[in-house]
mmCIF file of C-alpha atoms in Angstrom:
data_model
loop_
_atom_site.group_PDB
_atom_site.id
_atom_site.type_symbol
_atom_site.label_atom_id
_atom_site.label_comp_id
_atom_site.label_asym_id
_atom_site.label_seq_id
_atom_site.Cartn_x
_atom_site.Cartn_y
_atom_site.Cartn_z
ATOM 1 C CA MET A 1245 104.317 108.109 85.092
ATOM 2 C CA GLU A 1246 107.017 105.554 85.722
ATOM 3 C CA ALA A 1247 108.411 104.979 89.205
ATOM 4 C CA ALA A 1248 111.892 106.364 89.943
ATOM 5 C CA PRO A 1249 114.548 103.491 90.106
ATOM 6 C CA SER A 1250 115.339 102.263 93.509
ATOM 7 C CA ILE A 1251 118.563 103.491 95.143
ATOM 8 C CA SER A 1252 120.806 102.008 97.653
ATOM 9 C CA ALA A 1253 121.224 103.440 101.210
ATOM 10 C CA PHE A 1254 124.622 104.867 100.341
ATOM 11 C CA GLN A 1255 123.237 106.502 97.254
ATOM 12 C CA SER A 1256 120.568 108.095 99.369
ATOM 13 C CA ILE A 1257 123.068 109.631 101.698
ATOM 14 C CA ILE A 1258 124.949 111.381 98.925
ATOM 15 C CA GLY A 1259 121.610 112.048 96.971
ATOM 16 C CA VAL A 1260 119.908 113.866 99.848
ATOM 17 C CA PHE A 1261 122.478 116.583 99.590
ATOM 18 C CA ALA A 1262 122.533 116.710 95.779
ATOM 19 C CA ASN A 1263 118.862 116.073 94.823
ATOM 20 C CA PRO A 1264 116.689 115.256 97.714
ATOM 21 C CA ARG A 1265 113.394 115.054 95.604
ATOM 22 C CA LYS A 1266 114.848 112.524 93.251
ATOM 23 C CA THR A 1267 116.587 110.665 96.161
ATOM 24 C CA PHE A 1268 113.343 110.280 98.082
ATOM 25 C CA GLU A 1269 111.355 109.343 94.917
ATOM 26 C CA GLY A 1270 114.035 106.388 94.632
ATOM 27 C CA MET A 1271 113.013 105.295 98.202
ATOM 28 C CA ALA A 1272 109.169 105.568 97.923
ATOM 29 C CA ALA A 1273 108.536 101.951 97.354
ATOM 30 C CA LYS A 1274 111.372 100.799 100.064
ATOM 31 C CA PRO A 1275 112.233 103.575 102.538
ATOM 32 C CA ARG A 1276 115.693 103.357 103.829
ATOM 33 C CA PHE A 1277 116.743 104.631 107.189
ATOM 34 C CA LEU A 1278 119.154 102.244 108.881
ATOM 35 C CA ILE A 1279 122.472 103.235 107.356
ATOM 36 C CA PRO A 1280 121.706 106.960 107.710
ATOM 37 C CA LEU A 1281 120.628 106.422 111.255
ATOM 38 C CA ILE A 1282 123.784 104.526 112.147
ATOM 39 C CA LEU A 1283 125.761 107.363 110.439
ATOM 40 C CA VAL A 1284 124.110 110.143 112.383
ATOM 41 C CA VAL A 1285 124.486 108.204 115.613
ATOM 42 C CA LEU A 1286 128.101 107.487 115.243
ATOM 43 C CA ALA A 1287 128.931 111.026 114.122
ATOM 44 C CA GLN A 1288 127.193 112.591 117.056
ATOM 45 C CA ALA A 1289 129.011 110.243 119.449
ATOM 46 C CA ALA A 1290 132.368 111.263 117.712
ATOM 47 C CA PHE A 1291 131.286 115.142 118.050
ATOM 48 C CA ALA A 1292 130.332 114.549 121.702
ATOM 49 C CA VAL A 1293 133.856 112.856 122.394
ATOM 50 C CA ALA A 1294 135.606 115.673 120.514
ATOM 51 C CA ILE A 1295 133.869 118.501 122.496
ATOM 52 C CA PHE A 1296 134.417 116.847 125.810
ATOM 53 C CA GLN A 1297 138.064 116.266 125.225
ATOM 54 C CA SER A 1298 138.473 119.856 124.138
ATOM 55 C CA GLY A 1299 137.682 121.035 127.628
ATOM 56 C CA ILE A 1300 134.904 123.469 126.357
ATOM 57 C CA VAL A 1301 132.125 121.627 128.175
ATOM 58 C CA LYS A 1302 134.126 121.695 131.292
ATOM 59 C CA SER A 1303 134.938 125.486 131.150
ATOM 60 C CA ASP A 1304 131.329 126.439 130.348
ATOM 61 C CA ALA A 1305 129.899 124.281 133.005
ATOM 62 C CA ILE A 1306 132.251 125.931 135.677
ATOM 63 C CA ALA A 1307 131.647 129.212 134.455
ATOM 64 C CA LYS A 1308 127.800 128.812 134.933
ATOM 65 C CA MET A 1309 128.333 127.316 138.456
ATOM 66 C CA GLU A 1310 130.595 130.202 139.424
ATOM 67 C CA ALA A 1311 128.030 132.781 137.951
ATOM 68 C CA LYS A 1312 125.401 131.084 140.197
ATOM 69 C CA GLY A 1313 127.479 131.256 143.303
ATOM 70 C CA LYS A 1314 127.893 127.479 143.673
ATOM 71 C CA PRO A 1315 130.249 126.430 146.620
ATOM 72 C CA PRO A 1316 134.060 125.661 145.694
ATOM 73 C CA GLU A 1317 133.481 121.998 146.773
ATOM 74 C CA MET A 1318 130.697 121.471 144.201
ATOM 75 C CA ILE A 1319 132.842 123.247 141.418
ATOM 76 C CA GLY A 1320 135.725 121.078 142.468
ATOM 77 C CA ALA A 1321 133.743 117.936 142.170
ATOM 78 C CA MET A 1322 132.465 118.888 138.702
ATOM 79 C CA GLU A 1323 135.971 119.748 137.517
ATOM 80 C CA LYS A 1324 137.157 116.336 138.845
ATOM 81 C CA PHE A 1325 134.373 114.585 136.774
ATOM 82 C CA PHE A 1326 135.190 116.454 133.521
ATOM 83 C CA ASP A 1327 138.910 115.560 134.002
ATOM 84 C CA SER A 1328 138.119 111.798 134.516
ATOM 85 C CA PRO A 1329 138.267 109.343 131.561
ATOM 86 C CA ALA A 1330 134.610 108.530 132.050
ATOM 87 C CA ALA A 1331 133.447 111.946 130.986
ATOM 88 C CA PRO A 1332 133.774 111.708 127.231
ATOM 89 C CA VAL A 1333 132.343 108.082 127.334
ATOM 90 C CA ILE A 1334 129.258 109.291 129.227
ATOM 91 C CA GLY A 1335 129.076 112.254 126.859
ATOM 92 C CA ALA A 1336 129.099 109.973 123.771
ATOM 93 C CA THR A 1337 126.689 107.407 125.413
ATOM 94 C CA THR A 1338 124.184 110.339 126.249
ATOM 95 C CA ALA A 1339 124.558 111.698 122.587
ATOM 96 C CA VAL A 1340 123.602 108.324 121.190
ATOM 97 C CA VAL A 1341 120.565 107.785 123.489
ATOM 98 C CA VAL A 1342 119.333 111.335 122.889
ATOM 99 C CA VAL A 1343 119.900 111.205 119.209
ATOM 100 C CA ALA A 1344 118.097 108.063 118.888
ATOM 101 C CA PHE A 1345 115.138 109.191 120.912
ATOM 102 C CA VAL A 1346 114.937 112.456 119.097
ATOM 103 C CA LEU A 1347 114.800 110.683 115.689
ATOM 104 C CA LEU A 1348 112.000 108.221 116.906
ATOM 105 C CA PHE A 1349 110.131 111.084 118.569
ATOM 106 C CA ASN A 1350 110.225 113.265 115.305
ATOM 107 C CA SER A 1351 109.202 110.210 113.336
ATOM 108 C CA ALA A 1352 106.137 109.585 115.531
ATOM 109 C CA LEU A 1353 105.129 113.265 115.386
ATOM 110 C CA LEU A 1354 105.326 113.297 111.645
ATOM 111 C CA PHE A 1355 103.227 110.210 111.589
ATOM 112 C CA PHE A 1356 100.701 111.762 113.875
ATOM 113 C CA ILE A 1357 100.447 115.010 112.000
ATOM 114 C CA GLY A 1358 100.706 113.547 108.518
ATOM 115 C CA ASN A 1359 98.615 110.449 108.777
ATOM 116 C CA LEU A 1360 96.230 111.134 111.617
ATOM 117 C CA MET A 1361 95.557 114.815 111.167
ATOM 118 C CA LEU A 1362 96.256 115.503 107.424
ATOM 119 C CA GLY A 1363 95.114 112.253 106.004
ATOM 120 C CA ALA A 1364 98.296 110.938 104.517
ATOM 121 C CA ARG A 1365 98.705 107.071 104.119
ATOM 122 C CA LEU A 1366 102.367 106.435 104.827
ATOM 123 C CA ARG A 1367 104.036 103.899 106.878
ATOM 124 C CA PHE A 1368 105.983 104.783 110.071
ATOM 125 C CA GLN A 1369 109.115 103.604 108.023
ATOM 126 C CA HIS A 1370 108.548 106.564 105.461
ATOM 127 C CA TYR A 1371 108.667 109.092 108.326
ATOM 128 C CA LEU A 1372 111.684 107.489 110.017
ATOM 129 C CA CYS A 1373 113.468 107.633 106.587
ATOM 130 C CA VAL A 1374 112.687 111.367 106.343
ATOM 131 C CA ALA A 1375 113.904 111.947 109.770
ATOM 132 C CA ALA A 1376 117.101 110.044 109.396
ATOM 133 C CA HIS A 1377 118.068 111.658 106.165
ATOM 134 C CA ALA A 1378 117.263 114.999 107.470
ATOM 135 C CA ALA A 1379 119.401 114.367 110.348
ATOM 136 C CA VAL A 1380 122.216 113.596 107.948
ATOM 137 C CA ILE A 1381 121.821 117.004 106.714
ATOM 138 C CA GLY A 1382 121.793 118.356 110.194
ATOM 139 C CA LEU A 1383 125.252 116.764 110.654
ATOM 140 C CA VAL A 1384 126.545 119.955 108.724
ATOM 141 C CA ASP A 1385 125.065 122.195 111.439
ATOM 142 C CA VAL A 1386 126.669 119.979 114.148
ATOM 143 C CA ALA A 1387 129.938 120.128 112.369
ATOM 144 C CA VAL A 1388 129.966 123.924 111.940
ATOM 145 C CA ARG A 1389 128.960 124.437 115.450
ATOM 146 C CA LEU A 1390 131.945 122.177 116.624
ATOM 147 C CA GLY A 1391 134.377 124.018 114.382
ATOM 148 C CA LEU A 1392 133.350 127.408 115.769
ATOM 149 C CA ALA A 1393 133.166 126.151 119.289
ATOM 150 C CA LEU A 1394 136.724 124.782 119.258
ATOM 151 C CA GLY A 1395 137.800 128.086 117.639
ATOM 152 C CA LYS A 1396 135.888 130.306 120.139
ATOM 153 C CA GLY A 1397 136.341 128.167 123.243
ATOM 154 C CA THR A 1398 132.628 128.210 124.014
ATOM 155 C CA LEU A 1399 129.498 126.306 123.298
ATOM 156 C CA ASP A 1400 127.480 129.526 122.865
ATOM 157 C CA ILE A 1401 127.371 129.385 118.969
ATOM 158 C CA ARG A 1402 124.668 131.308 117.140
ATOM 159 C CA LEU A 1403 124.013 130.966 113.531
ATOM 160 C CA GLY A 1404 120.952 133.028 113.151
ATOM 161 C CA LEU A 1405 119.089 135.989 114.711
ATOM 162 C CA GLY A 1406 120.661 135.050 118.093
ATOM 163 C CA ASN A 1407 123.702 137.134 116.990
ATOM 164 C CA LEU A 1408 121.479 140.315 117.485
ATOM 165 C CA PHE A 1409 121.034 139.565 121.132
ATOM 166 C CA GLY A 1410 123.525 140.241 123.986
ATOM 167 C CA GLU A 1411 125.815 137.954 125.928
ATOM 168 C CA ASP A 1412 122.778 136.135 127.355
ATOM 169 C CA PRO A 1413 120.109 135.861 124.538
ATOM 170 C CA GLY A 1414 117.548 134.258 126.863
ATOM 171 C CA PHE A 1415 114.854 132.134 125.583
ATOM 172 C CA LEU A 1416 113.630 134.345 122.832
ATOM 173 C CA GLY A 1417 117.089 134.869 121.457
ATOM 174 C CA ARG A 1418 117.792 131.109 121.334
ATOM 175 C CA PHE A 1419 114.301 130.359 119.959
ATOM 176 C CA LEU A 1420 114.844 133.004 117.126
ATOM 177 C CA ASP A 1421 118.322 131.708 116.448
ATOM 178 C CA THR A 1422 117.046 128.260 115.744
ATOM 179 C CA LEU A 1423 114.229 129.317 113.627
ATOM 180 C CA SER A 1424 116.532 131.469 111.437
ATOM 181 C CA ASN A 1425 119.624 129.144 111.296
ATOM 182 C CA PRO A 1426 120.073 128.443 107.552
ATOM 183 C CA LEU A 1427 121.476 124.934 108.194
ATOM 184 C CA MET A 1428 118.479 124.036 110.318
ATOM 185 C CA LEU A 1429 116.230 125.523 107.672
ATOM 186 C CA TRP A 1430 118.033 123.338 105.076
ATOM 187 C CA SER A 1431 117.438 120.145 107.144
ATOM 188 C CA GLY A 1432 113.745 121.267 107.704
ATOM 189 C CA ALA A 1433 113.146 121.771 103.895
ATOM 190 C CA VAL A 1434 114.599 118.358 103.123
ATOM 191 C CA SER A 1435 112.136 116.816 105.687
ATOM 192 C CA ALA A 1436 109.313 118.671 103.820
ATOM 193 C CA VAL A 1437 110.451 117.497 100.509
ATOM 194 C CA GLY A 1438 110.784 114.015 101.720
ATOM 195 C CA VAL A 1439 107.171 113.925 103.222
ATOM 196 C CA SER A 1440 105.633 115.676 100.194
ATOM 197 C CA VAL A 1441 107.350 113.172 97.715
ATOM 198 C CA PHE A 1442 106.344 109.962 99.843
ATOM 199 C CA ALA A 1443 102.686 111.376 100.212
ATOM 200 C CA LYS A 1444 102.543 112.360 96.573
ATOM 201 C CA LYS A 1445 101.612 115.966 97.729
ATOM 202 C CA LYS A 1446 102.599 119.405 97.161
ATOM 203 C CA PHE A 1447 105.640 120.787 98.992
ATOM 204 C CA SER A 1448 103.341 122.925 101.189
ATOM 205 C CA PHE A 1449 101.822 119.737 102.595
ATOM 206 C CA GLY A 1450 105.326 118.662 103.680
ATOM 207 C CA VAL A 1451 105.794 121.992 105.389
ATOM 208 C CA LEU A 1452 102.489 121.605 107.285
ATOM 209 C CA VAL A 1453 103.650 118.240 108.505
ATOM 210 C CA VAL A 1454 107.135 119.096 109.465
ATOM 211 C CA LEU A 1455 106.393 122.537 110.988
ATOM 212 C CA PRO A 1456 105.246 121.361 114.425
ATOM 213 C CA ALA A 1457 108.273 119.325 114.935
ATOM 214 C CA PHE A 1458 110.643 122.245 113.825
ATOM 215 C CA LEU A 1459 108.849 124.600 116.297
ATOM 216 C CA ILE A 1460 109.139 121.995 119.083
ATOM 217 C CA GLY A 1461 112.810 121.862 118.429
ATOM 218 C CA ALA A 1462 113.295 125.561 118.411
ATOM 219 C CA VAL A 1463 111.421 125.790 121.818
ATOM 220 C CA LEU A 1464 113.596 123.061 123.299
ATOM 221 C CA SER A 1465 116.575 124.939 122.146
ATOM 222 C CA GLY A 1466 115.399 128.074 123.744
ATOM 223 C CA ILE A 1467 115.037 126.464 127.151
ATOM 224 C CA SER A 1468 118.242 124.327 126.898
ATOM 225 C CA ARG A 1469 120.494 126.647 128.785
#
């Protein structure tokens, strides 16, 4: 069986949406991650600036402080911070650091599960390639959430089973919302395809490798508020 022709980094970004299996086959010999990684980081920074400048983060933060009975002085200081030019800069910087850390952590977790526990023989670059391209797919989720947040004026956006819960879904509601979010499931499925293609295994193998990271993400989402 002939190896799939190599593809460029820009082709991989388009291909991961159109035909992820063929795209990963074209990167098996030379996994690419730098361009999609840069794209994800810059996009997340831009989304962070947009959401800070919209005032939604400010209004949500103040509402939470008022609900907890925080003193007016503390609320005033919080409001002053969000009104300062530094707020969107800090938000964008935080987004860049968090996204980079999450991608590296996910790649390391995939490496541990895939190589050390399930016997795959892939380089770390393969797993970083998978994580970066799955994150590109994940930008669709972020963009949809941003659009809905701007329309509704709140960061409490649910795309899955969390809509069945009340005003405060709690840990369980947020956890189930992430697990059932079709856009997150899409990103997870692309990750599973990438791992299975690189490891030359069945799709089910990729699912086993990706599942722990997906569950950890759902747990973190559940405790994030």
